């Protein structure tokens, strides 16, 4: 059963959302790659390193960043950039592939086909190396309640994106991969329900009744055709 309502379903989260990010930058060294987090509550964290891992790619020329972190339930952004590096490269290459970006718990329910990992497989390897990338996310809280009454809290999201080379009066701005997010006030809830016994019995009766009806129609057609054939044969004999 699906329903929509206005609420914050996961009130025990402390106003936090778990985020899991996995992204490859095949032309940017791991020493330069960092994660920065900002939001409207005043958070401004440069070079977030907790629960994160950087794996060298292409003999050290590239990097795969995997991180798990939390964001506040207010509009904000997190971005992969070279801002936390001790020295900025002359020509940073922000071409990338996003393997995973998810929010909240993972829902392994085959009957639910939602946009829980909408950016998976996004390939920007053919982009301008000096371009910044903006991914604008609208996050939708999602609740799944199984038949035992257990709740799991996840988030779906829609995404729009653009890429651009930014300049200011001092020259070109250092490019970055931005994930700008905002939360929808609408919650989607999926509730698992077992079909009532009376509905099962009604369905069985409908199937049996339909079977007998179709069989009766077929029998009637066969009988009518048989009688018509007999009349044709008698007509020939006369």
Tab-separated table of C-alpha atoms in Angstrom:
chain	number	residue	atom	x	y	z
A	1	UNK	CA	0.000	0.000	0.000
A	2	UNK	CA	1.453	3.390	-1.000
A	3	UNK	CA	0.618	6.702	0.639
A	4	UNK	CA	1.914	10.276	0.763
A	5	UNK	CA	1.860	12.642	3.725
A	6	UNK	CA	3.673	15.685	5.138
A	7	UNK	CA	5.951	14.765	8.048
A	8	UNK	CA	9.482	13.966	9.169
A	9	UNK	CA	9.197	10.170	9.519
A	10	UNK	CA	12.568	9.465	11.180
A	11	UNK	CA	12.342	11.701	14.235
A	12	UNK	CA	14.893	9.579	16.131
A	13	UNK	CA	17.690	10.386	13.669
A	14	UNK	CA	18.691	13.548	15.516
A	15	UNK	CA	18.050	15.641	12.424
A	16	UNK	CA	20.719	13.747	10.451
A	17	UNK	CA	20.733	11.825	7.175
A	18	UNK	CA	23.287	9.102	6.406
A	19	UNK	CA	24.989	9.522	3.024
A	20	UNK	CA	27.064	6.997	1.087
A	21	UNK	CA	29.196	8.261	-1.819
A	22	UNK	CA	31.420	6.304	-4.205
A	23	UNK	CA	33.032	8.230	-7.062
A	24	UNK	CA	36.061	7.785	-9.336
A	25	UNK	CA	38.209	10.618	-10.679
A	26	UNK	CA	40.631	8.815	-13.029
A	27	UNK	CA	42.776	11.917	-13.708
A	28	UNK	CA	43.153	13.457	-10.253
A	29	UNK	CA	45.690	12.278	-7.682
A	30	UNK	CA	44.369	11.093	-4.303
A	31	UNK	CA	46.546	13.649	-2.482
A	32	UNK	CA	44.425	16.369	-4.075
A	33	UNK	CA	40.960	14.849	-3.597
A	34	UNK	CA	38.862	15.920	-0.626
A	35	UNK	CA	35.240	16.130	0.544
A	36	UNK	CA	33.772	19.387	1.843
A	37	UNK	CA	30.365	19.743	3.552
A	38	UNK	CA	28.300	22.931	3.988
A	39	UNK	CA	24.715	23.662	5.000
A	40	UNK	CA	22.359	26.431	6.127
A	41	UNK	CA	22.895	25.615	9.811
A	42	UNK	CA	26.405	27.021	9.562
A	43	UNK	CA	28.310	23.816	9.019
A	44	UNK	CA	31.416	24.314	6.905
A	45	UNK	CA	33.774	21.361	6.940
A	46	UNK	CA	36.720	21.220	4.544
A	47	UNK	CA	38.508	17.924	3.974
A	48	UNK	CA	36.114	15.542	5.729
A	49	UNK	CA	38.010	12.301	6.393
A	50	UNK	CA	35.892	10.244	8.853
A	51	UNK	CA	34.698	6.896	7.441
A	52	UNK	CA	36.258	7.690	4.076
A	53	UNK	CA	38.776	5.949	1.872
A	54	UNK	CA	40.822	7.030	-1.145
A	55	UNK	CA	42.003	4.310	-3.524
A	56	UNK	CA	44.656	5.157	-6.164
A	57	UNK	CA	43.715	4.488	-9.806
A	58	UNK	CA	45.724	4.456	-13.051
A	59	UNK	CA	49.103	3.928	-11.317
A	60	UNK	CA	48.431	6.774	-8.926
A	61	UNK	CA	47.254	9.332	-11.484
A	62	UNK	CA	43.607	8.902	-10.500
A	63	UNK	CA	41.574	8.316	-7.375
A	64	UNK	CA	38.459	6.534	-6.207
A	65	UNK	CA	36.785	8.190	-3.237
A	66	UNK	CA	34.441	6.193	-0.984
A	67	UNK	CA	32.871	7.871	2.005
A	68	UNK	CA	30.047	7.554	4.520
A	69	UNK	CA	28.997	10.676	6.393
A	70	UNK	CA	25.929	12.488	7.718
A	71	UNK	CA	24.286	15.730	6.672
A	72	UNK	CA	21.752	17.853	8.522
A	73	UNK	CA	18.122	17.871	7.431
A	74	UNK	CA	18.431	21.362	5.989
A	75	UNK	CA	19.397	22.585	2.508
A	76	UNK	CA	23.108	22.373	1.877
A	77	UNK	CA	25.782	20.778	-0.263
A	78	UNK	CA	28.751	18.485	-0.199
A	79	UNK	CA	31.377	18.564	-2.899
A	80	UNK	CA	34.426	16.685	-4.073
A	81	UNK	CA	37.225	19.121	-4.810
A	82	UNK	CA	40.874	20.050	-4.295
A	83	UNK	CA	39.983	22.751	-1.738
A	84	UNK	CA	41.552	20.832	1.170
A	85	UNK	CA	44.841	20.154	-0.645
A	86	UNK	CA	47.969	21.901	0.668
A	87	UNK	CA	48.805	23.078	-2.858
A	88	UNK	CA	46.370	23.623	-5.693
A	89	UNK	CA	47.103	22.022	-9.103
A	90	UNK	CA	47.409	24.231	-12.155
A	91	UNK	CA	45.047	22.093	-14.232
A	92	UNK	CA	42.742	19.994	-12.034
A	93	UNK	CA	40.781	17.394	-14.000
A	94	UNK	CA	37.297	16.875	-12.555
A	95	UNK	CA	36.093	14.274	-15.075
A	96	UNK	CA	34.477	11.452	-13.111
A	97	UNK	CA	32.162	8.472	-12.816
A	98	UNK	CA	29.635	8.209	-9.970
A	99	UNK	CA	29.218	4.621	-8.827
A	100	UNK	CA	26.910	5.258	-5.901
A	101	UNK	CA	25.113	8.048	-4.084
A	102	UNK	CA	22.482	6.943	-1.577
A	103	UNK	CA	20.768	8.409	1.470
A	104	UNK	CA	19.504	6.555	4.541
A	105	UNK	CA	19.062	2.800	4.876
A	106	UNK	CA	19.276	0.472	1.912
A	107	UNK	CA	15.915	-1.019	0.980
A	108	UNK	CA	16.300	-4.481	-0.533
A	109	UNK	CA	12.681	-4.881	-1.581
A	110	UNK	CA	12.173	-6.142	-5.132
A	111	UNK	CA	8.597	-4.820	-5.363
A	112	UNK	CA	9.741	-1.217	-4.864
A	113	UNK	CA	11.334	0.413	-7.897
A	114	UNK	CA	12.331	3.887	-6.791
A	115	UNK	CA	15.102	6.387	-7.447
A	116	UNK	CA	17.216	5.437	-4.425
A	117	UNK	CA	20.494	5.569	-6.384
A	118	UNK	CA	19.544	7.829	-9.277
A	119	UNK	CA	23.110	8.933	-10.057
A	120	UNK	CA	24.608	5.438	-10.254
A	121	UNK	CA	26.592	5.043	-13.459
A	122	UNK	CA	26.730	8.768	-14.285
A	123	UNK	CA	29.705	9.127	-16.632
A	124	UNK	CA	31.335	12.541	-17.129
A	125	UNK	CA	34.669	11.309	-18.535
A	126	UNK	CA	34.074	13.138	-21.822
A	127	UNK	CA	33.458	16.497	-20.126
A	128	UNK	CA	35.764	19.505	-20.089
A	129	UNK	CA	38.460	18.621	-17.492
A	130	UNK	CA	38.345	22.174	-16.069
A	131	UNK	CA	34.553	22.248	-15.717
A	132	UNK	CA	32.668	22.233	-12.442
A	133	UNK	CA	29.675	19.922	-12.138
A	134	UNK	CA	26.487	20.790	-10.276
A	135	UNK	CA	24.072	18.037	-9.284
A	136	UNK	CA	20.891	19.538	-7.838
A	137	UNK	CA	19.088	16.930	-5.733
A	138	UNK	CA	15.546	16.935	-4.403
A	139	UNK	CA	15.490	14.349	-1.609
A	140	UNK	CA	12.214	12.587	-0.755
A	141	UNK	CA	11.918	10.784	2.618
A	142	UNK	CA	10.762	7.194	2.150
A	143	UNK	CA	9.469	4.754	4.782
A	144	UNK	CA	8.988	1.018	4.380
A	145	UNK	CA	6.875	-0.851	6.940
A	146	UNK	CA	6.914	-4.650	6.727
A	147	UNK	CA	4.195	-6.990	8.004
A	148	UNK	CA	5.938	-7.258	11.379
A	149	UNK	CA	5.560	-3.501	11.822
A	150	UNK	CA	9.298	-2.780	11.487
A	151	UNK	CA	10.136	0.550	9.864
A	152	UNK	CA	13.092	1.279	7.604
A	153	UNK	CA	13.951	4.821	6.613
A	154	UNK	CA	15.491	5.690	3.281
A	155	UNK	CA	15.457	8.535	0.788
A	156	UNK	CA	14.762	8.698	-2.912
A	157	UNK	CA	15.918	11.650	-4.973
A	158	UNK	CA	15.537	13.320	-8.320
A	159	UNK	CA	18.454	15.077	-9.953
A	160	UNK	CA	19.224	17.844	-12.434
A	161	UNK	CA	22.765	18.630	-13.478
A	162	UNK	CA	24.866	21.163	-15.311
A	163	UNK	CA	28.564	21.700	-16.004
A	164	UNK	CA	30.381	24.961	-16.486
A	165	UNK	CA	33.773	26.664	-16.293
A	166	UNK	CA	33.487	29.380	-13.637
A	167	UNK	CA	35.414	32.663	-13.600
A	168	UNK	CA	35.662	35.572	-11.192
A	169	UNK	CA	37.452	38.948	-11.359
A	170	UNK	CA	40.629	37.186	-10.191
A	171	UNK	CA	40.508	34.508	-12.892
A	172	UNK	CA	39.261	30.947	-13.238
A	173	UNK	CA	37.614	29.427	-10.144
A	174	UNK	CA	38.891	26.036	-8.984
A	175	UNK	CA	36.442	23.406	-10.341
A	176	UNK	CA	34.565	20.984	-8.099
A	177	UNK	CA	31.832	18.351	-8.197
A	178	UNK	CA	28.895	19.804	-6.249
A	179	UNK	CA	25.948	17.898	-4.827
A	180	UNK	CA	23.411	20.523	-3.763
A	181	UNK	CA	20.449	19.068	-1.908
A	182	UNK	CA	17.108	20.112	-0.524
A	183	UNK	CA	14.501	18.000	1.253
A	184	UNK	CA	10.933	17.528	0.124
A	185	UNK	CA	8.281	17.937	2.869
A	186	UNK	CA	6.367	15.037	1.312
A	187	UNK	CA	7.056	11.545	2.683
A	188	UNK	CA	6.403	8.390	0.664
A	189	UNK	CA	5.352	5.370	2.721
A	190	UNK	CA	5.184	1.766	1.533
A	191	UNK	CA	3.234	-0.541	3.859
A	192	UNK	CA	3.384	-4.294	3.377
A	193	UNK	CA	-0.008	-5.960	3.835
A	194	UNK	CA	-1.138	-9.555	3.562
A	195	UNK	CA	-4.188	-10.096	1.361
A	196	UNK	CA	-7.316	-10.811	3.490
A	197	UNK	CA	-8.718	-14.363	3.349
A	198	UNK	CA	-12.098	-13.197	2.070
A	199	UNK	CA	-10.423	-11.496	-0.903
A	200	UNK	CA	-8.531	-14.696	-1.703
A	201	UNK	CA	-11.785	-16.738	-1.548
A	202	UNK	CA	-13.572	-14.153	-3.719
A	203	UNK	CA	-10.778	-14.321	-6.296
A	204	UNK	CA	-10.894	-18.140	-6.378
A	205	UNK	CA	-14.684	-18.084	-6.810
A	206	UNK	CA	-14.366	-15.560	-9.627
A	207	UNK	CA	-11.781	-17.754	-11.380
A	208	UNK	CA	-13.931	-20.889	-11.007
A	209	UNK	CA	-17.063	-19.045	-12.171
A	210	UNK	CA	-15.233	-17.598	-15.142
A	211	UNK	CA	-13.854	-21.013	-16.065
A	212	UNK	CA	-17.330	-22.580	-16.046
A	213	UNK	CA	-18.741	-19.684	-18.071
A	214	UNK	CA	-16.048	-19.944	-20.738
A	215	UNK	CA	-16.405	-23.745	-20.820
A	216	UNK	CA	-20.179	-23.337	-21.276
A	217	UNK	CA	-19.675	-20.922	-24.166
A	218	UNK	CA	-17.185	-23.254	-25.858
A	219	UNK	CA	-19.499	-26.242	-25.362
A	220	UNK	CA	-22.423	-24.279	-26.806
A	221	UNK	CA	-20.389	-23.248	-29.843
A	222	UNK	CA	-19.240	-26.823	-30.458
A	223	UNK	CA	-22.823	-28.152	-30.113
A	224	UNK	CA	-24.210	-25.488	-32.481
A	225	UNK	CA	-21.497	-26.206	-35.050
A	226	UNK	CA	-22.108	-29.943	-34.758
A	227	UNK	CA	-25.860	-29.534	-35.314
A	228	UNK	CA	-25.259	-27.275	-38.301
A	229	UNK	CA	-22.846	-29.820	-39.791
A	230	UNK	CA	-25.415	-32.617	-39.346
A	231	UNK	CA	-28.063	-30.548	-41.144
A	232	UNK	CA	-25.655	-29.873	-44.016
A	233	UNK	CA	-24.898	-33.597	-44.331
A	234	UNK	CA	-28.637	-34.527	-44.294
A	235	UNK	CA	-29.300	-31.896	-46.953
A	236	UNK	CA	-26.658	-33.461	-49.206
A	237	UNK	CA	-28.167	-36.961	-48.726
A	238	UNK	CA	-31.653	-35.690	-49.634
